[in-house]
Every structure is written in C-alpha cells, then in structure tokens.
C-alpha cells in the first residue's frame, strides 16, 4: 500500500490490535523472503524488524546478524553496531536448543559478538566495547569448539593489544593463534594469522622475519577469490594488508624499487576492490607510511588527504586520527611548520584519548622534525626524549634508528652554539647517537635506515675535518639495493 502521508499509515497501524500486527508483520516478512529469495540479505534489516514485531525471535536474530555483516562489508560501522546490538538483545528470547542442537544459542551469540567486536573496532579503533565483545566471544568459542572462530577472535584480540602498545603480548598471542590455525588445516586461515604476526614483528623492528610472514599470505592470496571471505571473516582484506606492509618491509631492508612496486600494486588493487576499510589500511601503510619513510612529502600529503577524506566520510575514527598526523607532517615539511605541528598534535591527542599507543613514537618523531623546521631545536629534543621513553616502554622499535639519527642531527646543529666545551659535548653526543642508530639498523638488517644514519655520521665527520674517517665509512650492499633510500 502507498499512503499520501505517513501519518495516515501510522493511524491505521495503531488501530490494529497486537495479534493483527504480529500476523501482518510475519506475512510481510514471508512475502519479502519469497520476493528476494537468495538476495534477502539486501533487505535483512527490514526482515529483522518484521520478524521481531511478529515475535519470531529466531528469524529476527538471524536477519539482524545478516544485516550487521552486510553493513560491515560496506564499512557502515554504526549501522552494523545497531543491528548487532539489537540482535544480541533478542538472543535470550531464542528457544532453548534441543538435544540435536545443544549449542545453537551459543553459536548465534558467538557470531553476533565477534561481528560486533569488528564493528566497534572499525568505528572507534581501541574501543572498550570491542574488547568486551571479543572477550565474550572468546568464552563462547571455547564452549562451542569453533576453531576458526577462536582463531579470528584471538587474532583480533592480539591486534587490540598491539593498539595499546603491548607489542610483545600481541606477538605471543598471535604465535599461539598460529598454532591453533595450523591444527585446523585451513591454508587461508593460517595465512591470515601470518599477517598478524608480521604486523607485530614489523613494529618490533624485526623486518626480515616480518617479511617472511607477509610472503606467506602473498603466496596464497587470490584477490577476487579471497576478498569477500576475508572481509566477512575479519572486516578488512588481510591480503591487501600483507602487500602494503611488505612494501614498508622491503624499503627498510634496502629494496626501494621492489618496495615501490608493492606499494603501487597494493594501492591499485585496494581502489579496484573498493572496500573502504581495506583501502584506508592500504592508504595508511602502503601510501602514507611508505612515503614518510622515503621522505616524499608531496606523495605523503596526497595520500594523507585521501585517507582523512575517506575516514571522515565512513566514520573511521582511528584512520582519521592517523591520517591527521601524516597530513600534519607533510604540511610541516613542505614549509608550513606551525600548521603542521597543530595537526600532528591534534592527531596524537585524539589517539591518546582512545587509549591507543601504537605508532606514537613515530608521530612524536614527526612532531620533533616539524619543531626543528620551525627553529625550535630545544623543544624538538624534548619531544624526541618523550618518544624514546615511550619506545622503551612499549618496545616499539620501527622508528628507533630515525629517533636516534634525528637526535644526533639536532645535537650536531646545537654544537655550533654556546661555548667551546658545550659545543664539544654536543658533538660527542651527536656522534654517539649516529653510532647507536647504525648499530640498531645493522641489528635490524635495515639497510635503508643504516645508509641514512651512516650518511649523517659521515657528514658530521666531514664537518669536523675527519676526512680519513669519512673515507673509511662505507656500507656493503648489493648493487640493486638502497637507491633512493637516503633522501633528505
């Protein structure tokens, strides 16, 4: 029926007694099911409402779950939260499972809780609601014996530990999850957990080992075959994540040309597949972080602006805050230091307000470099000390080389000021920072970081007239490596 005004419809609806409403809602739901058939998921939200009003709890919960999963695939996180929360509110209305299906209610709640965890994670990053949902889901997975669900939940919980800056704990949980996934003998599931492990190892500065984990996913990943299952299973495409992280790993290890190829591949594929959350992930890693490491400020600005637009449009708070930090760095390094610092501070404050601590040493490094650009070396040194303290607290080692190298550069500049004794002390500290940066880079097998730190040390020695020392400063690398690694 069509009505000239919704008030006419509301008037007639309110004239119905409870039994008539229930009957008509069920009739409409049945008619929609028949009409849409296999495509009923497109109207799952409507079906959920009709069956809820009809008092058919089983169908209502099922369609709330389907509507929530559909919203997740579209990165419509608030809509997903609404559907899944409504579904959970009705779980207690489900009839007790019979002897043939003793775990039916638990399995339905498990599906709702795990999907709700993904929705909160997508909407707010490190949200208490996500932690609560995953914790409950983990209990239910143990009850039902769902191995694949357990792996997914443990994997997502490990990511939450990572977001809180508990990198070692995240790594340990991911290693436990990998063993569980291998027992399930599901190649795609195993590859997914390898990506989690690679992510955490990258943060710990173990680039070579991280790369082997990303390669596990890349070897089996078939974008058009695996994209939908990965998004349904995890909320984002881990195959794309593996490609983006591999680009960053390869750059650190001293293979910039291979890294650029991976970055372009990941970005092109993410745009083609068109899943917003996955695209945000790739823009952040294969775009912003990759350009940031290579000091390509124009490309960084472009990718950061695209990331913030997408995140703002889709309500992805975490990506929006990270994009703000990256955009601030690009703005500062392209000559607008004050505006850039304001953006970086805004992003850092926003991330800290959510309880997140991941990547913060890197964002503080960005702020320190912007402060140096603005002619504030003392403030920059204070910021770097804060970053180094946080790094030691979280054990996040990705930016360790650059933190010490930048500190050395600031101390080297400072050595041109003050009395002779103070200048000499600053020079010695600068040299010590450069040497430490080189030692860390060698331990991490990070040839690009090593080249950059070695170049800084050589420049310092050259300024001091240590030409013999400069002539012996060398970096042994294959000829196909490090081109373009030392920009800036």
Short mmCIF file of C-alpha atoms in Angstrom, two decimals:
data_model
loop_
_atom_site.label_atom_id
_atom_site.label_comp_id
_atom_site.label_asym_id
_atom_site.label_seq_id
_atom_site.Cartn_x
_atom_site.Cartn_y
_atom_site.Cartn_z
CA UNK A 1 0.00 0.00 0.00
CA UNK A 2 1.02 3.60 -0.57
CA UNK A 3 -0.12 6.46 1.66
CA UNK A 4 -0.35 10.16 0.89
CA UNK A 5 1.27 10.86 4.28
CA UNK A 6 2.97 8.61 6.81
CA UNK A 7 0.51 9.82 9.48
CA UNK A 8 -2.29 8.00 7.64
CA UNK A 9 -0.19 4.85 7.74
CA UNK A 10 0.63 5.40 11.42
CA UNK A 11 -3.07 5.96 12.25
CA UNK A 12 -4.15 2.72 10.60
CA UNK A 13 -1.22 0.79 12.10
CA UNK A 14 -2.12 1.95 15.61
CA UNK A 15 -5.73 0.85 15.07
CA UNK A 16 -4.53 -2.77 14.73
CA UNK A 17 -4.52 -4.95 17.81
CA UNK A 18 -1.36 -6.83 18.82
CA UNK A 19 -2.42 -10.08 17.17
CA UNK A 20 -3.23 -8.39 13.86
CA UNK A 21 0.09 -6.56 13.84
CA UNK A 22 2.01 -9.73 14.58
CA UNK A 23 0.18 -11.61 11.81
CA UNK A 24 0.72 -8.86 9.22
CA UNK A 25 4.40 -8.39 10.08
CA UNK A 26 5.02 -12.10 9.62
CA UNK A 27 3.06 -12.06 6.35
CA UNK A 28 5.14 -9.13 5.06
CA UNK A 29 8.36 -10.87 6.15
CA UNK A 30 7.38 -14.10 4.39
CA UNK A 31 6.44 -12.16 1.26
CA UNK A 32 9.79 -10.33 1.22
CA UNK A 33 11.65 -13.63 1.67
CA UNK A 34 9.80 -15.11 -1.30
CA UNK A 35 10.34 -11.99 -3.38
CA UNK A 36 14.08 -11.63 -2.77
CA UNK A 37 14.96 -15.31 -2.40
CA UNK A 38 18.75 -15.74 -2.22
CA UNK A 39 19.13 -11.96 -2.22
CA UNK A 40 17.15 -11.50 1.01
CA UNK A 41 20.30 -10.15 2.67
CA UNK A 42 19.74 -6.88 0.80
CA UNK A 43 16.63 -6.28 2.90
CA UNK A 44 17.86 -8.09 6.02
CA UNK A 45 17.25 -5.03 8.19
CA UNK A 46 13.60 -4.83 7.11
CA UNK A 47 13.13 -8.56 7.55
CA UNK A 48 14.65 -8.39 11.04
CA UNK A 49 12.17 -5.70 12.06
CA UNK A 50 9.16 -7.55 10.63
CA UNK A 51 10.07 -10.85 12.30
CA UNK A 52 10.87 -9.09 15.57
CA UNK A 53 7.43 -7.45 15.56
CA UNK A 54 5.91 -10.81 14.66
CA UNK A 55 7.55 -12.39 17.71
CA UNK A 56 9.68 -14.75 15.59
CA UNK A 57 12.91 -14.41 17.58
CA UNK A 58 14.93 -16.99 15.63
CA UNK A 59 14.38 -15.31 12.26
CA UNK A 60 14.73 -11.82 13.74
CA UNK A 61 18.13 -12.62 15.31
CA UNK A 62 19.32 -14.32 12.14
CA UNK A 63 18.42 -11.33 9.98
CA UNK A 64 19.94 -8.86 12.47
CA UNK A 65 23.18 -10.82 12.16
CA UNK A 66 22.98 -10.85 8.37
CA UNK A 67 22.19 -7.14 8.26
CA UNK A 68 25.12 -6.44 10.61
CA UNK A 69 27.54 -8.46 8.48
CA UNK A 70 26.36 -6.72 5.33
CA UNK A 71 26.91 -3.33 6.95
CA UNK A 72 30.41 -4.47 8.00
CA UNK A 73 31.29 -5.38 4.41
CA UNK A 74 30.21 -1.88 3.40
CA UNK A 75 32.23 -0.33 6.28
CA UNK A 76 28.96 1.11 7.66
CA UNK A 77 30.06 0.52 11.24
CA UNK A 78 27.41 2.45 13.17
CA UNK A 79 24.67 0.68 11.22
CA UNK A 80 26.36 -2.67 11.94
CA UNK A 81 26.57 -1.84 15.66
CA UNK A 82 22.86 -1.02 15.71
CA UNK A 83 21.80 -4.28 14.03
CA UNK A 84 24.13 -6.50 16.05
CA UNK A 85 23.24 -4.89 19.37
CA UNK A 86 19.54 -5.38 18.62
CA UNK A 87 20.25 -8.98 17.70
CA UNK A 88 22.07 -9.62 20.97
CA UNK A 89 19.17 -8.12 22.92
CA UNK A 90 16.95 -10.86 21.44
CA UNK A 91 19.31 -13.81 21.97
CA UNK A 92 17.73 -14.57 25.35
CA UNK A 93 14.37 -14.83 23.58
CA UNK A 94 15.59 -17.75 21.48
CA UNK A 95 14.08 -21.06 22.50
CA UNK A 96 16.27 -23.50 24.39
CA UNK A 97 18.17 -25.65 21.95
CA UNK A 98 17.01 -29.21 21.64
CA UNK A 99 19.14 -32.32 22.10
CA UNK A 100 20.09 -32.32 18.42
CA UNK A 101 21.46 -28.75 18.60
CA UNK A 102 22.72 -28.21 22.15
CA UNK A 103 24.95 -25.23 21.27
CA UNK A 104 22.69 -23.41 18.83
CA UNK A 105 22.03 -20.36 21.04
CA UNK A 106 25.73 -20.06 21.97
CA UNK A 107 26.75 -20.26 18.31
CA UNK A 108 24.33 -17.50 17.37
CA UNK A 109 25.56 -15.25 20.18
CA UNK A 110 29.16 -16.05 19.20
CA UNK A 111 28.53 -14.86 15.64
CA UNK A 112 26.87 -11.67 16.89
CA UNK A 113 29.57 -10.85 19.49
CA UNK A 114 32.50 -11.43 17.14
CA UNK A 115 30.89 -9.29 14.42
CA UNK A 116 30.09 -6.60 17.00
CA UNK A 117 33.74 -6.56 18.06
CA UNK A 118 34.75 -5.90 14.44
CA UNK A 119 32.15 -3.13 14.13
CA UNK A 120 33.35 -1.29 17.25
CA UNK A 121 36.97 -1.78 16.18
CA UNK A 122 36.22 -0.30 12.76
CA UNK A 123 34.27 2.63 14.20
CA UNK A 124 36.48 3.60 17.13
CA UNK A 125 39.67 1.56 16.98
CA UNK A 126 40.63 0.67 20.53
CA UNK A 127 37.09 0.79 21.96
CA UNK A 128 36.18 -0.82 25.32
CA UNK A 129 33.06 -2.15 23.61
CA UNK A 130 35.26 -4.05 21.13
CA UNK A 131 37.29 -5.60 23.96
CA UNK A 132 34.11 -6.61 25.81
CA UNK A 133 32.59 -8.17 22.69
CA UNK A 134 35.73 -10.15 21.85
CA UNK A 135 36.16 -11.32 25.44
CA UNK A 136 32.62 -12.70 25.49
CA UNK A 137 33.09 -14.20 22.02
CA UNK A 138 36.24 -15.97 23.17
CA UNK A 139 34.33 -17.61 26.05
CA UNK A 140 31.60 -18.73 23.64
CA UNK A 141 34.14 -20.06 21.12
CA UNK A 142 35.62 -22.27 23.85
CA UNK A 143 32.14 -23.59 24.67
CA UNK A 144 31.27 -24.37 21.06
CA UNK A 145 34.68 -25.67 19.98
CA UNK A 146 34.70 -23.38 16.91
CA UNK A 147 38.38 -23.45 15.90
CA UNK A 148 38.15 -20.95 13.04
CA UNK A 149 36.14 -18.55 15.17
CA UNK A 150 38.62 -18.92 18.02
CA UNK A 151 41.47 -18.04 15.65
CA UNK A 152 39.66 -14.99 14.36
CA UNK A 153 38.81 -13.76 17.85
CA UNK A 154 42.31 -14.36 19.22
CA UNK A 155 43.76 -12.64 16.17
CA UNK A 156 41.58 -9.58 16.69
CA UNK A 157 42.36 -9.53 20.41
CA UNK A 158 46.07 -9.58 19.59
CA UNK A 159 45.50 -6.50 17.39
CA UNK A 160 43.85 -4.74 20.34
CA UNK A 161 46.93 -5.46 22.48
CA UNK A 162 49.06 -4.03 19.67
CA UNK A 163 46.91 -0.89 19.56
CA UNK A 164 47.53 -0.44 23.28
CA UNK A 165 51.28 -0.63 22.70
CA UNK A 166 51.64 -4.11 24.23
CA UNK A 167 53.58 -5.42 21.25
CA UNK A 168 55.24 -8.39 22.92
CA UNK A 169 51.93 -9.63 24.33
CA UNK A 170 50.33 -9.21 20.91
CA UNK A 171 53.14 -11.26 19.37
CA UNK A 172 52.78 -14.07 21.90
CA UNK A 173 49.02 -14.28 21.40
CA UNK A 174 49.45 -14.32 17.61
CA UNK A 175 52.00 -17.15 17.87
CA UNK A 176 49.52 -19.12 20.00
CA UNK A 177 46.81 -18.43 17.41
CA UNK A 178 49.03 -19.56 14.55
CA UNK A 179 49.47 -22.95 16.21
CA UNK A 180 45.70 -23.24 16.59
CA UNK A 181 45.12 -22.27 12.97
CA UNK A 182 47.63 -24.85 11.73
CA UNK A 183 45.67 -27.54 13.58
CA UNK A 184 42.56 -26.51 11.64
CA UNK A 185 44.46 -27.17 8.36
CA UNK A 186 42.86 -24.18 6.63
CA UNK A 187 45.52 -22.53 4.37
CA UNK A 188 43.76 -19.15 4.18
CA UNK A 189 43.23 -19.04 7.94
CA UNK A 190 46.89 -19.86 8.54
CA UNK A 191 47.94 -17.15 6.07
CA UNK A 192 45.76 -14.60 7.88
CA UNK A 193 47.45 -15.27 11.22
CA UNK A 194 50.84 -14.95 9.49
CA UNK A 195 49.81 -11.37 8.57
CA UNK A 196 49.02 -10.59 12.21
CA UNK A 197 52.44 -11.90 13.25
CA UNK A 198 54.15 -9.95 10.50
CA UNK A 199 52.44 -6.76 11.65
CA UNK A 200 53.67 -7.15 15.22
CA UNK A 201 57.20 -8.13 14.18
CA UNK A 202 57.38 -5.09 11.90
CA UNK A 203 56.53 -2.89 14.89
CA UNK A 204 59.29 -4.62 16.87
CA UNK A 205 61.79 -3.83 14.10
CA UNK A 206 62.25 -7.47 13.03
CA UNK A 207 61.82 -6.69 9.35
CA UNK A 208 63.33 -9.78 7.74
CA UNK A 209 61.20 -12.16 9.82
CA UNK A 210 58.11 -9.99 9.32
CA UNK A 211 58.64 -10.16 5.55
CA UNK A 212 58.60 -13.97 5.61
CA UNK A 213 55.18 -13.85 7.33
CA UNK A 214 53.76 -11.40 4.79
CA UNK A 215 55.08 -13.60 1.99
CA UNK A 216 53.02 -16.50 3.40
CA UNK A 217 49.82 -14.57 2.66
CA UNK A 218 51.03 -13.11 -0.64
CA UNK A 219 51.86 -16.62 -1.89
CA UNK A 220 48.27 -17.88 -1.47
CA UNK A 221 46.32 -14.63 -1.93
CA UNK A 222 43.88 -14.52 -4.84
CA UNK A 223 42.22 -11.07 -4.64
CA UNK A 224 38.93 -11.78 -6.42
CA UNK A 225 38.57 -15.20 -4.84
CA UNK A 226 39.58 -14.29 -1.29
CA UNK A 227 38.45 -10.66 -0.90
CA UNK A 228 34.85 -11.30 0.17
CA UNK A 229 35.69 -14.18 2.58
CA UNK A 230 38.48 -12.12 4.18
CA UNK A 231 36.24 -9.07 4.62
CA UNK A 232 33.43 -11.24 6.02
CA UNK A 233 35.83 -13.05 8.31
CA UNK A 234 37.91 -10.17 9.60
CA UNK A 235 36.39 -6.88 8.47
CA UNK A 236 39.30 -5.96 6.18
CA UNK A 237 41.28 -7.67 3.45
CA UNK A 238 44.46 -9.05 5.03
CA UNK A 239 45.84 -9.88 1.60
CA UNK A 240 45.94 -6.16 0.85
CA UNK A 241 47.44 -5.51 4.29
CA UNK A 242 50.21 -8.02 3.54
CA UNK A 243 51.06 -6.25 0.26
CA UNK A 244 51.12 -2.83 1.94
CA UNK A 245 53.27 -3.97 4.88
CA UNK A 246 55.57 -5.85 2.51
CA UNK A 247 56.23 -2.55 0.72
CA UNK A 248 57.33 -0.96 4.01
CA UNK A 249 59.43 -4.00 4.98
CA UNK A 250 61.20 -4.11 1.63
CA UNK A 251 62.03 -0.42 1.91
CA UNK A 252 63.53 -0.88 5.37
CA UNK A 253 65.54 -3.90 4.21
CA UNK A 254 67.06 -1.86 1.38
CA UNK A 255 64.97 -2.75 -1.67
CA UNK A 256 63.26 0.54 -2.61
CA UNK A 257 62.37 -0.42 -6.19
CA UNK A 258 60.69 -3.66 -5.11
CA UNK A 259 59.02 -1.73 -2.30
CA UNK A 260 57.63 0.86 -4.69
CA UNK A 261 56.25 -1.90 -6.91
CA UNK A 262 54.46 -3.50 -3.93
CA UNK A 263 53.10 -0.12 -2.80
CA UNK A 264 51.64 0.67 -6.20
CA UNK A 265 50.22 -2.85 -6.50
CA UNK A 266 48.52 -2.63 -3.11
CA UNK A 267 47.04 0.84 -3.75
CA UNK A 268 45.76 -0.03 -7.24
CA UNK A 269 44.18 -3.28 -6.06
CA UNK A 270 42.61 -1.67 -2.98
CA UNK A 271 40.97 1.01 -5.11
CA UNK A 272 39.78 -1.59 -7.61
CA UNK A 273 38.22 -3.83 -4.94
CA UNK A 274 36.55 -0.78 -3.40
CA UNK A 275 36.24 -1.83 0.26
CA UNK A 276 36.64 1.38 2.34
CA UNK A 277 38.23 -0.10 5.47
CA UNK A 278 40.75 -2.12 3.44
CA UNK A 279 41.53 0.92 1.29
CA UNK A 280 42.12 3.01 4.44
CA UNK A 281 44.51 0.33 5.71
CA UNK A 282 46.49 0.37 2.46
CA UNK A 283 46.50 4.19 2.22
CA UNK A 284 47.90 4.35 5.75
CA UNK A 285 50.65 1.77 5.23
CA UNK A 286 51.45 1.40 1.53
CA UNK A 287 50.75 5.10 0.98
CA UNK A 288 51.44 7.35 3.97
CA UNK A 289 53.99 5.34 5.93
CA UNK A 290 55.83 4.26 2.79
CA UNK A 291 56.11 7.88 1.56
CA UNK A 292 57.01 9.08 5.07
CA UNK A 293 59.96 6.68 5.29
CA UNK A 294 61.13 7.71 1.81
CA UNK A 295 60.58 11.40 2.68
CA UNK A 296 58.40 12.00 -0.39
CA UNK A 297 56.38 14.81 1.17
CA UNK A 298 54.17 15.60 -1.82
CA UNK A 299 53.05 11.98 -2.16
CA UNK A 300 52.58 11.80 1.61
CA UNK A 301 50.32 14.86 1.52
CA UNK A 302 48.22 13.39 -1.30
CA UNK A 303 47.76 10.02 0.41
CA UNK A 304 47.11 11.59 3.82
CA UNK A 305 44.39 13.83 2.39
CA UNK A 306 42.77 10.87 0.64
CA UNK A 307 42.92 8.84 3.87
CA UNK A 308 41.36 11.57 6.02
CA UNK A 309 38.56 12.20 3.48
CA UNK A 310 37.71 8.51 3.32
CA UNK A 311 37.89 8.04 7.08
CA UNK A 312 35.73 11.10 7.75
CA UNK A 313 33.14 10.00 5.19
CA UNK A 314 32.89 6.47 6.60
CA UNK A 315 33.18 7.38 10.28
CA UNK A 316 36.50 5.54 10.80
CA UNK A 317 37.90 7.46 13.76
CA UNK A 318 41.22 5.64 14.08
CA UNK A 319 42.19 6.12 10.44
CA UNK A 320 41.07 9.76 10.60
CA UNK A 321 43.43 10.48 13.51
CA UNK A 322 46.35 8.69 11.87
CA UNK A 323 45.71 10.50 8.61
CA UNK A 324 45.71 13.79 10.51
CA UNK A 325 49.19 13.02 11.91
CA UNK A 326 50.53 12.12 8.48
CA UNK A 327 48.98 15.21 6.87
CA UNK A 328 50.50 17.37 9.58
CA UNK A 329 53.96 16.00 8.88
CA UNK A 330 53.62 16.63 5.15
CA UNK A 331 52.33 20.17 5.70
CA UNK A 332 55.21 20.93 8.09
CA UNK A 333 57.91 19.52 5.83
CA UNK A 334 56.51 21.44 2.85
CA UNK A 335 57.06 24.74 4.64
CA UNK A 336 54.08 25.36 6.94
CA UNK A 337 55.61 24.15 10.19
CA UNK A 338 53.13 25.76 12.60
CA UNK A 339 50.07 24.41 10.78
CA UNK A 340 51.72 21.01 10.53
CA UNK A 341 52.55 20.88 14.23
CA UNK A 342 48.95 21.75 15.12
CA UNK A 343 47.68 18.85 13.00
CA UNK A 344 50.19 16.38 14.44
CA UNK A 345 49.30 17.40 17.99
CA UNK A 346 45.59 17.06 17.17
CA UNK A 347 46.12 13.54 15.85
CA UNK A 348 48.30 12.46 18.79
CA UNK A 349 45.83 13.83 21.35
CA UNK A 350 42.96 12.06 19.61
CA UNK A 351 44.78 8.73 19.54
CA UNK A 352 45.79 9.03 23.19
CA UNK A 353 42.19 9.81 24.18
CA UNK A 354 41.17 6.40 22.80
CA UNK A 355 43.88 4.62 24.82
CA UNK A 356 45.95 3.86 21.71
CA UNK A 357 49.76 3.85 21.98
CA UNK A 358 50.80 2.18 18.71
CA UNK A 359 52.94 4.26 16.27
CA UNK A 360 53.09 7.11 18.80
CA UNK A 361 56.94 7.15 18.87
CA UNK A 362 56.80 7.76 15.11
CA UNK A 363 54.25 10.54 15.42
CA UNK A 364 56.34 12.20 18.13
CA UNK A 365 59.31 11.93 15.75
CA UNK A 366 57.20 13.75 13.13
CA UNK A 367 56.41 16.47 15.65
CA UNK A 368 60.08 16.82 16.61
CA UNK A 369 61.11 17.19 12.98
CA UNK A 370 58.40 19.82 12.47
CA UNK A 371 59.67 21.67 15.55
CA UNK A 372 63.18 21.58 14.13
CA UNK A 373 61.81 23.00 10.85
CA UNK A 374 60.20 25.80 12.85
CA UNK A 375 63.53 26.67 14.51
CA UNK A 376 62.69 25.10 17.88
CA UNK A 377 65.59 22.67 18.48
CA UNK A 378 65.22 22.54 22.27
CA UNK A 379 61.51 21.68 22.00
CA UNK A 380 62.37 19.09 19.34
CA UNK A 381 64.93 17.42 21.64
CA UNK A 382 62.37 17.30 24.46
CA UNK A 383 59.83 15.68 22.12
CA UNK A 384 62.41 13.13 20.98
CA UNK A 385 63.20 12.21 24.58
CA UNK A 386 59.47 11.65 25.13
CA UNK A 387 59.36 9.45 22.02
CA UNK A 388 62.38 7.41 23.16
CA UNK A 389 60.84 6.90 26.62
CA UNK A 390 57.61 5.68 25.02
CA UNK A 391 59.59 3.44 22.69
CA UNK A 392 61.32 1.73 25.60
CA UNK A 393 58.01 1.37 27.44
CA UNK A 394 56.17 -0.26 24.52
CA UNK A 395 59.19 -1.90 22.84
CA UNK A 396 58.05 -0.47 19.51
CA UNK A 397 61.30 -0.35 17.51
CA UNK A 398 60.26 0.60 13.98
CA UNK A 399 61.39 4.23 14.29
CA UNK A 400 64.30 3.61 16.68
CA UNK A 401 67.03 4.31 14.13
CA UNK A 402 65.43 7.54 12.97
CA UNK A 403 64.78 8.74 16.52
CA UNK A 404 68.49 8.49 17.36
CA UNK A 405 69.59 9.83 13.98
CA UNK A 406 67.34 12.88 14.29
CA UNK A 407 68.56 13.46 17.83
CA UNK A 408 72.11 13.35 16.51
CA UNK A 409 71.26 15.88 13.79
CA UNK A 410 69.74 18.26 16.36
CA UNK A 411 72.74 17.94 18.68
CA UNK A 412 75.08 18.48 15.74
CA UNK A 413 73.29 21.72 14.86
CA UNK A 414 73.31 22.75 18.51
CA UNK A 415 77.10 22.30 18.61
CA UNK A 416 77.50 25.49 16.59
CA UNK A 417 76.14 27.43 19.58
CA UNK A 418 77.42 28.05 23.13
CA UNK A 419 80.97 27.89 24.46
CA UNK A 420 83.65 25.51 23.21
CA UNK A 421 83.17 22.91 25.97
CA UNK A 422 79.42 22.77 25.40
CA UNK A 423 79.90 22.55 21.64
CA UNK A 424 82.34 19.65 22.04
CA UNK A 425 79.94 17.82 24.37
CA UNK A 426 77.11 18.19 21.85
CA UNK A 427 79.34 16.90 19.04
CA UNK A 428 80.28 13.83 21.08
CA UNK A 429 76.64 13.15 21.92
CA UNK A 430 75.68 13.59 18.26
CA UNK A 431 78.34 11.10 17.16
CA UNK A 432 77.18 8.67 19.84
CA UNK A 433 73.58 8.94 18.59
CA UNK A 434 74.64 8.27 14.99
CA UNK A 435 76.75 5.27 16.03
CA UNK A 436 73.87 3.87 18.08
CA UNK A 437 71.49 4.37 15.14
CA UNK A 438 73.87 2.46 12.86
CA UNK A 439 74.23 -0.39 15.37
CA UNK A 440 70.45 -0.71 15.70
CA UNK A 441 69.99 -0.64 11.92
CA UNK A 442 72.54 -3.43 11.49
CA UNK A 443 70.83 -5.50 14.17
CA UNK A 444 67.51 -4.98 12.37
CA UNK A 445 69.10 -5.75 8.96
CA UNK A 446 67.59 -2.41 7.91
CA UNK A 447 69.95 -1.28 5.18
CA UNK A 448 67.96 1.82 4.27
CA UNK A 449 67.99 3.08 7.85
CA UNK A 450 71.68 2.13 8.09
CA UNK A 451 72.56 4.12 4.97
CA UNK A 452 70.74 7.19 6.21
CA UNK A 453 72.38 7.05 9.66
CA UNK A 454 75.82 6.37 8.14
CA UNK A 455 75.42 9.37 5.84
CA UNK A 456 74.60 11.58 8.83
CA UNK A 457 77.70 10.36 10.65
CA UNK A 458 79.87 10.92 7.57
CA UNK A 459 78.59 14.49 7.25
CA UNK A 460 79.41 15.13 10.90
CA UNK A 461 82.94 13.79 10.49
CA UNK A 462 83.42 15.78 7.30
CA UNK A 463 82.39 18.94 9.13
CA UNK A 464 84.96 18.12 11.82
CA UNK A 465 87.65 17.63 9.19
CA UNK A 466 87.91 13.88 9.81
CA UNK A 467 88.40 13.15 6.11
CA UNK A 468 90.24 9.89 6.77
CA UNK A 469 87.32 8.62 8.88
CA UNK A 470 84.87 9.62 6.14
CA UNK A 471 86.85 7.71 3.52
CA UNK A 472 86.51 4.53 5.58
CA UNK A 473 82.77 4.99 6.19
CA UNK A 474 81.08 2.51 3.90
CA UNK A 475 78.01 0.35 3.61
CA UNK A 476 78.29 -3.03 1.90
CA UNK A 477 75.17 -3.56 -0.21
CA UNK A 478 74.20 -5.45 -3.36
CA UNK A 479 74.01 -3.11 -6.36
CA UNK A 480 70.22 -3.44 -6.64
CA UNK A 481 69.61 -2.03 -3.15
CA UNK A 482 69.27 1.34 -1.38
CA UNK A 483 68.80 3.61 -4.38
CA UNK A 484 66.56 6.40 -3.16
CA UNK A 485 66.77 5.36 0.50
CA UNK A 486 68.76 8.34 1.67
CA UNK A 487 66.56 11.21 0.50
CA UNK A 488 66.78 14.13 2.93
#
